[in-house]
Coordinates of C-alpha atoms and ligand atoms in Angstrom, one line a residue:
X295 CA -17.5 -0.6 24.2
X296 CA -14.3 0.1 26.4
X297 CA -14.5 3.3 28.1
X298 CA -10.2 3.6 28.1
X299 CA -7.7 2.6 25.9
X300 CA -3.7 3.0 26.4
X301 CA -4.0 2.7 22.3
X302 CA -6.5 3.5 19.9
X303 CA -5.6 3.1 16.5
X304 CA -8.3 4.4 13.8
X305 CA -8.7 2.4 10.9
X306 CA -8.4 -1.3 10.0
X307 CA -6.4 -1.8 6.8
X308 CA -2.4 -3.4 6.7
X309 CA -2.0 -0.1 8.1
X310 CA -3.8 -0.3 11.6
X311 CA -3.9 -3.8 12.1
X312 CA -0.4 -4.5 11.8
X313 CA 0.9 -1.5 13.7
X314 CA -1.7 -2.7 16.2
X315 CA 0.0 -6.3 16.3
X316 CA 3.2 -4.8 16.4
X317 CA 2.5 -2.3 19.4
X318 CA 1.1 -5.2 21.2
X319 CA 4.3 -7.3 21.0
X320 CA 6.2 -4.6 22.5
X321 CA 4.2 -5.1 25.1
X322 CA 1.7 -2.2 25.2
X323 CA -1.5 -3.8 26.4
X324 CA -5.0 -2.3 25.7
X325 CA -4.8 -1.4 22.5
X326 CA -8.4 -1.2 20.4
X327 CA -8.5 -0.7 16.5
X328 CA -11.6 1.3 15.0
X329 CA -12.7 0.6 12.0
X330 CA -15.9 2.0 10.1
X331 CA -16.5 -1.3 8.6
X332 CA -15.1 -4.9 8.1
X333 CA -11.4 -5.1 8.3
X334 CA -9.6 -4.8 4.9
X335 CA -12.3 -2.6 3.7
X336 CA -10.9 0.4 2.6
X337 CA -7.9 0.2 0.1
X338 CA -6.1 -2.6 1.4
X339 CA -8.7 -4.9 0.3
X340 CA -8.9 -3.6 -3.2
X341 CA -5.5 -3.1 -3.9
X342 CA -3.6 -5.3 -6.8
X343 CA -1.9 -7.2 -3.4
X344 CA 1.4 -6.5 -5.6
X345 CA 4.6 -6.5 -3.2
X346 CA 7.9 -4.9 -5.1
X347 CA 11.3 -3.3 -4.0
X348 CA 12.0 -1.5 -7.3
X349 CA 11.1 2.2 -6.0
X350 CA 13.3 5.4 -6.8
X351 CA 13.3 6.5 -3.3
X352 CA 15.6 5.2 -0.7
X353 CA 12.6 5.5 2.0
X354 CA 10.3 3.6 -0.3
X355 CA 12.5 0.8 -1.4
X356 CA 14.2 0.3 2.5
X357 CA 10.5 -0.1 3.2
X358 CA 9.3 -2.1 0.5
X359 CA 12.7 -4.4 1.5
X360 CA 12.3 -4.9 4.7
X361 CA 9.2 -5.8 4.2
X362 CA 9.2 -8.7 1.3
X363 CA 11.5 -10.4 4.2
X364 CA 8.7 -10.1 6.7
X365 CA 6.2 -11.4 4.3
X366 CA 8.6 -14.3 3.9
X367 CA 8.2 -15.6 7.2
X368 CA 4.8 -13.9 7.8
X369 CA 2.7 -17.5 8.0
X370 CA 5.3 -18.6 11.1
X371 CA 5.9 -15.3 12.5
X372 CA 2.4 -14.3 13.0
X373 CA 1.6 -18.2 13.6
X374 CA -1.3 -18.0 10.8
X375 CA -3.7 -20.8 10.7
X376 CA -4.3 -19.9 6.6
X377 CA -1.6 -19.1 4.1
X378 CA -1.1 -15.2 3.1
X379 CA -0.3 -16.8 -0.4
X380 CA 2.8 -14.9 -0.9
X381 CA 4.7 -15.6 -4.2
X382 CA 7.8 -14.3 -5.5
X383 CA 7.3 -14.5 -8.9
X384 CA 9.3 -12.0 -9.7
X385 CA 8.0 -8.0 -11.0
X386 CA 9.0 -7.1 -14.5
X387 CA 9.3 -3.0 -15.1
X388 CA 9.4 -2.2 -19.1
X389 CA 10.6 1.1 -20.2
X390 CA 9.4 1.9 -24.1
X391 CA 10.9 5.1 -24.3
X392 CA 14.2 6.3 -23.5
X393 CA 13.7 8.7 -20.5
X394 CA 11.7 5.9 -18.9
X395 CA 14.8 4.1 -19.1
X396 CA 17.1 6.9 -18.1
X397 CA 14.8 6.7 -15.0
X398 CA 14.9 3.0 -14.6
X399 CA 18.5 3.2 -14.3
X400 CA 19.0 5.8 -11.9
X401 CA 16.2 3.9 -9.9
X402 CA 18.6 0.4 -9.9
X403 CA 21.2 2.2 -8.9
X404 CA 19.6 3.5 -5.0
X405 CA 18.4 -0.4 -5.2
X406 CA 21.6 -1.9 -5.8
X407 CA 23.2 0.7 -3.1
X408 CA 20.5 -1.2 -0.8
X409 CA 21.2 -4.5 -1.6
X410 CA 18.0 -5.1 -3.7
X411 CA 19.0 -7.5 -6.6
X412 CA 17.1 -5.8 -9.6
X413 CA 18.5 -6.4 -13.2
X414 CA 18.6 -4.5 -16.1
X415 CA 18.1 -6.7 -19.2
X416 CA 17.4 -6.3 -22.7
X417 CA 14.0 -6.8 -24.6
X418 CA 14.9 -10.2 -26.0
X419 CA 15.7 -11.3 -22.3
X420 CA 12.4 -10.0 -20.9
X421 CA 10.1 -11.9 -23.5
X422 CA 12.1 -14.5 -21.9
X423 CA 10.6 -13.9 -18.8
X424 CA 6.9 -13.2 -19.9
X425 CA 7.0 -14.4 -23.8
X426 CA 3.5 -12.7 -24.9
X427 CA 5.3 -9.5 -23.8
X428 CA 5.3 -6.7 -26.5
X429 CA 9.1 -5.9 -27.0
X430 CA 8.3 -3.9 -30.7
X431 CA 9.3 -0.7 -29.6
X432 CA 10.4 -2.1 -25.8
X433 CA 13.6 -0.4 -24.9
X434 CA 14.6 -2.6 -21.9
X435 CA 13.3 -3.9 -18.7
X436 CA 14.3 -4.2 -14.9
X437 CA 13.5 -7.5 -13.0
X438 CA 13.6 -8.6 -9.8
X439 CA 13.3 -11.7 -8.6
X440 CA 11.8 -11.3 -4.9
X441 CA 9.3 -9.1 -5.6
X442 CA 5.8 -10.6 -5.8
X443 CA 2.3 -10.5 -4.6
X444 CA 0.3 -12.0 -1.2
X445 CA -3.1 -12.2 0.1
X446 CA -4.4 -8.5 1.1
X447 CA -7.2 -10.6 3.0
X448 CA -5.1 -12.7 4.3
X449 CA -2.4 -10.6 5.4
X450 CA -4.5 -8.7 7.2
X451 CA -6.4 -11.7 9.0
X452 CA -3.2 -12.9 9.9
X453 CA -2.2 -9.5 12.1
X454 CA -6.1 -9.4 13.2
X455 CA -5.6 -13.4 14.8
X456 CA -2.3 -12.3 16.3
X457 CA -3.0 -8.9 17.7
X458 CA -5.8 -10.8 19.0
X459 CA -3.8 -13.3 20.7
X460 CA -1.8 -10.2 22.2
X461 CA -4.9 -9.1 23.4
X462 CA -5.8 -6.3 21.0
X463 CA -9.8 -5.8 21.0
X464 CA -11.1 -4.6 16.9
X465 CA -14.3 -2.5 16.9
X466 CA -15.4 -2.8 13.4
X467 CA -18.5 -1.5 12.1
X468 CA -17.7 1.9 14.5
X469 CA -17.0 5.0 12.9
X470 CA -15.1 7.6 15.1
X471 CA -16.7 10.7 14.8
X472 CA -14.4 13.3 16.9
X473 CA -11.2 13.9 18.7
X474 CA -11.0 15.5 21.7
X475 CA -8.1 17.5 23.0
X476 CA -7.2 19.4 26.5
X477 CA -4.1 22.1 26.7
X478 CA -2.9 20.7 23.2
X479 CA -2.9 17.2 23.8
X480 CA -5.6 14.4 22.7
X481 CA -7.8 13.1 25.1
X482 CA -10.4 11.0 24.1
X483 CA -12.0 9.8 20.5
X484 CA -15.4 9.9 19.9
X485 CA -17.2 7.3 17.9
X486 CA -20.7 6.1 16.9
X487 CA -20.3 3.5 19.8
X488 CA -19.7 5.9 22.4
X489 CA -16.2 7.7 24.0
X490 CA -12.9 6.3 24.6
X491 CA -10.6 8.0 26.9
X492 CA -6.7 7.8 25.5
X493 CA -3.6 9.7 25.0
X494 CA -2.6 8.2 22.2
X495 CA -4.4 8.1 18.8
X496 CA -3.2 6.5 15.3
X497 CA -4.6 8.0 12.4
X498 CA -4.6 4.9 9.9
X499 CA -7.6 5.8 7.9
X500 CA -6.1 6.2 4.6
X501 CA -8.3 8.0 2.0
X502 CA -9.9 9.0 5.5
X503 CA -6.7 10.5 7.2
X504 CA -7.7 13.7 6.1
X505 CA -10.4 14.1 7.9
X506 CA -9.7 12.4 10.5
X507 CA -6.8 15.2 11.1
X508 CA -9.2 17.7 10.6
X509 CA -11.4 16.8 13.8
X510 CA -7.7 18.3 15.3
X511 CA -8.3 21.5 13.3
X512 CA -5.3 19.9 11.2
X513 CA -4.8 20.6 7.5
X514 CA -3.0 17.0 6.0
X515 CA -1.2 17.5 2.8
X516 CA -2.9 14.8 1.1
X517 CA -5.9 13.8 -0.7
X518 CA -8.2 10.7 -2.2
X519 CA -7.8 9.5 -5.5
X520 CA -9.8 6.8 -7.8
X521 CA -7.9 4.0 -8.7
X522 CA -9.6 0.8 -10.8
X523 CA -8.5 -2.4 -11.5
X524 CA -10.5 -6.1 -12.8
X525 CA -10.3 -9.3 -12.7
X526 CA -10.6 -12.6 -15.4
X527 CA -11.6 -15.6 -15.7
X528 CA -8.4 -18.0 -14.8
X529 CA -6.5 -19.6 -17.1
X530 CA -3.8 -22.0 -17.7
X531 CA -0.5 -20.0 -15.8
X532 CA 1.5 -18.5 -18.2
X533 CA 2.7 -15.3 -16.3
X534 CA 5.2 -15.4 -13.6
X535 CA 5.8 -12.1 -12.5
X536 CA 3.9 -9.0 -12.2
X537 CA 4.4 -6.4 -15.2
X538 CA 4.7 -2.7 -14.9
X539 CA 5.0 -0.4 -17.8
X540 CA 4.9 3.2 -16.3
X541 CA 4.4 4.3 -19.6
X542 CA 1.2 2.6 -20.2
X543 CA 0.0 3.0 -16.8
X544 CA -0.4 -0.5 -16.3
X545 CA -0.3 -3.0 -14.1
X546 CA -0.9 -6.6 -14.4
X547 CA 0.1 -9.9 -12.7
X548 CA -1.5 -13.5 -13.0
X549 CA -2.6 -14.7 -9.4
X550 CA -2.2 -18.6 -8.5
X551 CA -5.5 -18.9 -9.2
X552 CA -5.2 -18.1 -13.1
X553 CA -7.1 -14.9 -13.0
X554 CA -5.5 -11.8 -14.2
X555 CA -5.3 -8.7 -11.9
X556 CA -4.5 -5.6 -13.3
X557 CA -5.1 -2.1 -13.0
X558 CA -4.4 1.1 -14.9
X559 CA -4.2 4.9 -13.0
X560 CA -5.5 7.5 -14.7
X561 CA -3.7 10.7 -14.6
X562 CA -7.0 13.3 -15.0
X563 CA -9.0 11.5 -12.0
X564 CA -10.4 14.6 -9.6
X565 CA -9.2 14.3 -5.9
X566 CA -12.3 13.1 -4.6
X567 CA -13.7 9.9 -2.6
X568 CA -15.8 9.0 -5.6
X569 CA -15.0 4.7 -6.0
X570 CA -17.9 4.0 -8.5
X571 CA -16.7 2.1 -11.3
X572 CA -16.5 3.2 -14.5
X573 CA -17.2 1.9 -18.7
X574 CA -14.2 4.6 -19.7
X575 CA -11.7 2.4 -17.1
X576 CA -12.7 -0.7 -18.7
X577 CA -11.7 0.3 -22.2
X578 CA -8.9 2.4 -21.2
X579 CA -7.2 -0.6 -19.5
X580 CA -8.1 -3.2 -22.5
X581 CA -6.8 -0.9 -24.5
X582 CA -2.9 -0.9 -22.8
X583 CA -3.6 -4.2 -21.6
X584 CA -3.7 -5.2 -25.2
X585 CA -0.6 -3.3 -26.0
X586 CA 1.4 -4.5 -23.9
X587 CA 0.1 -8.0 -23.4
X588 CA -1.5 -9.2 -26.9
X589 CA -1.9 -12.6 -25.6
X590 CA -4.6 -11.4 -23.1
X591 CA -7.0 -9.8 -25.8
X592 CA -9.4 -12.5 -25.6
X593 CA -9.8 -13.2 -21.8
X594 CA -13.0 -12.4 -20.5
X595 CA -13.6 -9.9 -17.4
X596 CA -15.3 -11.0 -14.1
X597 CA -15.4 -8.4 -11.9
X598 CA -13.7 -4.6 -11.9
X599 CA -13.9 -2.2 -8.5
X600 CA -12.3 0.6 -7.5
X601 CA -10.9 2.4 -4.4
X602 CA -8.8 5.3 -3.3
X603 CA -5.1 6.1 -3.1
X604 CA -3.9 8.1 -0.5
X605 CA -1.8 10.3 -2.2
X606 CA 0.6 12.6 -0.6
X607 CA 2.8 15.6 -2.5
X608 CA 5.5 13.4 -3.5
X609 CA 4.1 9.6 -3.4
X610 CA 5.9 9.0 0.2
X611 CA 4.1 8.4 3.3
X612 CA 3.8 10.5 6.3
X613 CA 4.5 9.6 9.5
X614 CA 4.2 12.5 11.9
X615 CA 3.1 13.5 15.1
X616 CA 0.2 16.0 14.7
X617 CA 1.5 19.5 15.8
X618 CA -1.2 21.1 18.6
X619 CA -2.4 17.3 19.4
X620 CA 0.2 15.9 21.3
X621 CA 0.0 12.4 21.6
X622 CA -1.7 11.8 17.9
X623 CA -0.2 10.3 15.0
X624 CA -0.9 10.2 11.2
X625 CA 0.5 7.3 8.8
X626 CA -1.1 7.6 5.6
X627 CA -0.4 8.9 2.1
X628 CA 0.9 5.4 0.9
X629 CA -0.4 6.5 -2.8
X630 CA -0.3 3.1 -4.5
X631 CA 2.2 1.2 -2.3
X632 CA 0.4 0.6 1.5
X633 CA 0.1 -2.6 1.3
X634 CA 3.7 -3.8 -0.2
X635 CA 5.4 -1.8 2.8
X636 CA 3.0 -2.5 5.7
X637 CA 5.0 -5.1 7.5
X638 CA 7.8 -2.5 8.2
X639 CA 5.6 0.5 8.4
X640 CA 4.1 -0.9 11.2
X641 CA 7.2 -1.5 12.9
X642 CA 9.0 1.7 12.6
X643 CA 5.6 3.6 13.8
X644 CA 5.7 1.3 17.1
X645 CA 9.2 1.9 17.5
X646 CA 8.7 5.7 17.4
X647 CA 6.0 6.0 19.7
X648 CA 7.3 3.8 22.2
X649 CA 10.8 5.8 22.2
X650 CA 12.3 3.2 21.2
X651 CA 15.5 3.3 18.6
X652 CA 14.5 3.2 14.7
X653 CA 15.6 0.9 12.7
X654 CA 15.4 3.7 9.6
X655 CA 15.3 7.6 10.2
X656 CA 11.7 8.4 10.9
X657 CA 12.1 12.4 10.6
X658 CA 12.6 11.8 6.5
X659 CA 8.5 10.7 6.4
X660 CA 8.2 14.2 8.9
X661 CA 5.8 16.9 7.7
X662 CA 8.7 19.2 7.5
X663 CA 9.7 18.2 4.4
X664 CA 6.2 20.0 2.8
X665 CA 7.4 23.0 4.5
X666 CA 10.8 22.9 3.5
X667 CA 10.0 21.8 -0.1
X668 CA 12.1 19.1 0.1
X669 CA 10.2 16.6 -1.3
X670 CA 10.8 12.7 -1.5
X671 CA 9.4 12.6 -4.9
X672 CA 8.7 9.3 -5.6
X673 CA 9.1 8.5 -9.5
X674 CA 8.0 4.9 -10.2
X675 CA 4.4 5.5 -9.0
X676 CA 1.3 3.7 -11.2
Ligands
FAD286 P1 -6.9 1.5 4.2 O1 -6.7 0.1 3.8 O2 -7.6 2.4 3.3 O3 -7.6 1.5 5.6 C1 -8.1 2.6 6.2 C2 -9.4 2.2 7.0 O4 -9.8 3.3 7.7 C3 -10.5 1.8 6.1 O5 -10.8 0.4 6.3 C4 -11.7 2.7 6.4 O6 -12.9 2.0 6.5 C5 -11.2 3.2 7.8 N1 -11.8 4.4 8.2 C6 -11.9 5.6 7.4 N2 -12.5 6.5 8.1 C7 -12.8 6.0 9.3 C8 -13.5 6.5 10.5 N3 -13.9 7.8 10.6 N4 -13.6 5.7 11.6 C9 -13.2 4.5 11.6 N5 -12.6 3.9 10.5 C10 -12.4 4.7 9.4 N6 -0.6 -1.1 -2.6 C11 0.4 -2.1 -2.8 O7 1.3 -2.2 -1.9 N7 0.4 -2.9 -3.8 C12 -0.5 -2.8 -4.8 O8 -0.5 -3.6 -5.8 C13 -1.5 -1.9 -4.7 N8 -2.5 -1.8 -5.6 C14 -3.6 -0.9 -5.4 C15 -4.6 -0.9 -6.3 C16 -5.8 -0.2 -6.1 C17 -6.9 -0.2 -7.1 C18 -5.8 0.7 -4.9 C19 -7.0 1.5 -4.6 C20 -4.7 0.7 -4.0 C21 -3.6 -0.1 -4.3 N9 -2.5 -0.1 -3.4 C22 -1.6 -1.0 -3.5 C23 -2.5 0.8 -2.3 C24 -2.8 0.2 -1.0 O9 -4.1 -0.5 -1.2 C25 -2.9 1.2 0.1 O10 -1.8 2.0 0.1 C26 -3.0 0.5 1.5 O11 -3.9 -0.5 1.5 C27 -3.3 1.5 2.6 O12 -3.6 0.8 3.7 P2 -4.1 1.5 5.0 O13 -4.4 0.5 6.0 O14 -3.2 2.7 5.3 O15 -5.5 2.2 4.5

């Protein structure tokens, strides 16, 4: 293995592969990506792969925005020999009580102020959109159009082949082990394959971010959580867009394929890095599944995995210079949303290090806020 780097970013999800890309087309050469095992690995590659702007947050939904239009053009911009299967089939939100609704509101309203075409519509209107959608009880619904889901695989292989091209070198199967630091500033990283001298490090481990900071004697504000979803059989299409009901937890879209993905979070999992799947997931998420989508009751399951959110305080990532290790970043605590604001993630962390001007205010993301207690709290989370 390389015994420098100008670049070493650690981890390879959405995260690290396409801030590596991006870094790369500013024109910062040697740049190497760690990663513990096979790119896509971690979360990114177990993720529901669902891409929507309907967030509560300004930072989250500029995000999320900015980064449906670069998953528009990804296949040309990125010059990708597959197709990162992106569809726009629209995302469905469904409020069935009031102060879910009361939420869903305010939430439209920092979309509209950002552009982001969501509409409110009634019950009758949404069954519209998905007919075997529940409406008893349904109070009403926000859609938007441009929201949709891609290809977590794909996205990612499409960043690896470019960042290639741009000369990026991926270690995979390498775990880094240590950081090492000198008068406050990082130095080197250690890893299973041997040392690489750098002075700037990219914590982009996710779940792992944690204790990757902590090889800096650095306490990160954020911690793994479970998360499961399944897949069916495939079917004949009948659901366009993703559907979210916060209320039920649930998550569930039809891919091109036919399968169903979906997914439910469960509020009383322990913050730990446990991803064995479980019996108690499987009935929980039939169970609101069923409830909100009858029409599904009799589809059989193929497969159901887990993996871990990265959850911060308030559901909004951090992006942050390390204090005492000059020269190393964090960008992690994406909770259930990494993968749908990647594209622009990547872009604002290159602009930042390389000093160059961002196209969004990066200090909002800052660790401050913890310290302050003024929290981004993010309230359309799964
Ligand atoms: P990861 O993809 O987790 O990558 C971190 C990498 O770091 C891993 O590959 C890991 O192996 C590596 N690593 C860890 N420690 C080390 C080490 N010591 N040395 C080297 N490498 C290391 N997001 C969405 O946008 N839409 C969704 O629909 C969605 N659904 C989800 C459903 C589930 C079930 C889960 C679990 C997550 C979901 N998410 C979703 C969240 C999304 O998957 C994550 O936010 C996103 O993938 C994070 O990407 P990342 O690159 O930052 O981290």
């Amino acid at each position: 293995m390389q015994k420098t780097a100008n670049v070493v970013i650690i981890g390879g999800g959405i995260t690290g592969c396409a801030l590596a890309y991006e870094m790369a087309l500013r024109g910062v050469q040697d740049i190497v990506v760690i990663e513990k095992q096979y790119l896509a690995s971690g979360a990114t590659g177990r993720c529901g792969a669902g891409v929507r702007q309907q967030w509560g947050t300004e930072t989250n939904a500029i995000l999320a925005r900015d980064s449906v239009k670069r998953f528009e053009s990804m296949n040309e911009e990125l010059d990708y020999d597959m197709d990162i299967e992106f569809k726009q089939g629209g995302y469905l939100m469904v409020a069935y009580t009031e102060s879910e609704w009361e939420q869903y509101k305010k939430n439209v309203a920092v979309q509209h102020s950002l552009g982001i075409s969501t509409k409110m519509i009634t019950p009758q209107e949404a069954q519209e959109i998905v007919p075997h959608l529940n409406i008893n009880s349904l109070v009403g619904a926000t859609f938007c159009q441009s929201d949709g889901h891609a290809n977590p695989f794909h996205v990612v292989d499409a960043y690896y082949k470019a960042g290639r091209r741009l000369g990026v070198n991926y270690e995979t199967y390498t775990t880094v082990t240590g950081i090492k630091r000198e008068k406050g500033k990082v130095t080197a990283v250690q890893t299973t394959k041997g040392e690489i001298n750098t002075s700037i490090v990219i914590n982009a481990c996710g779940f792992a971010a944690g204790t990757i900071c902590k090889m800096v004697g650095f306490d990160l504000p954020l911690y793994p959580q479970r998360h499961q979803a399944l897949v069916t059989e495939a079917v004949e299409p009948c659901q366009g867009p993703m559907v979210i009901s916060l209320h039920h937890r649930l998550y569930c879209q039809q891919t091109p394929h036919g399968s169903f993905i979906m997914g439910v979070g469960d509020p009383n999992e322990p913050k730990d890095f446990n991803i064995h799947s479980s019996w108690e997931f499987l009935e929980d998420v039939a169970r609101q599944a069923i409830t909100v989508l009858p029409l599904l009751k009799n589809l059989r399951v193929v497969r159901q995995w887990s993996g871990l959110y990265d959850m911060s305080p308030d559901a909004n990532p951090i992006f942050a210079e390390i204090p005492d290790a000059q020269g190393m970043w964090v960008a992690a605590g994406f909770s259930g949303h990494g993968f749908m604001v990647g594209p622009q993630t990547a872009v604002l962390l290159a602009q930042k290090i390389l000093g160059q001007e961002c196209f969004m205010p990066i200090e909002k993301f800052g660790l401050d806020r913890f310290r302050r207690g003024e929290l981004l709290l993010e309230p359309a989370v799964v």
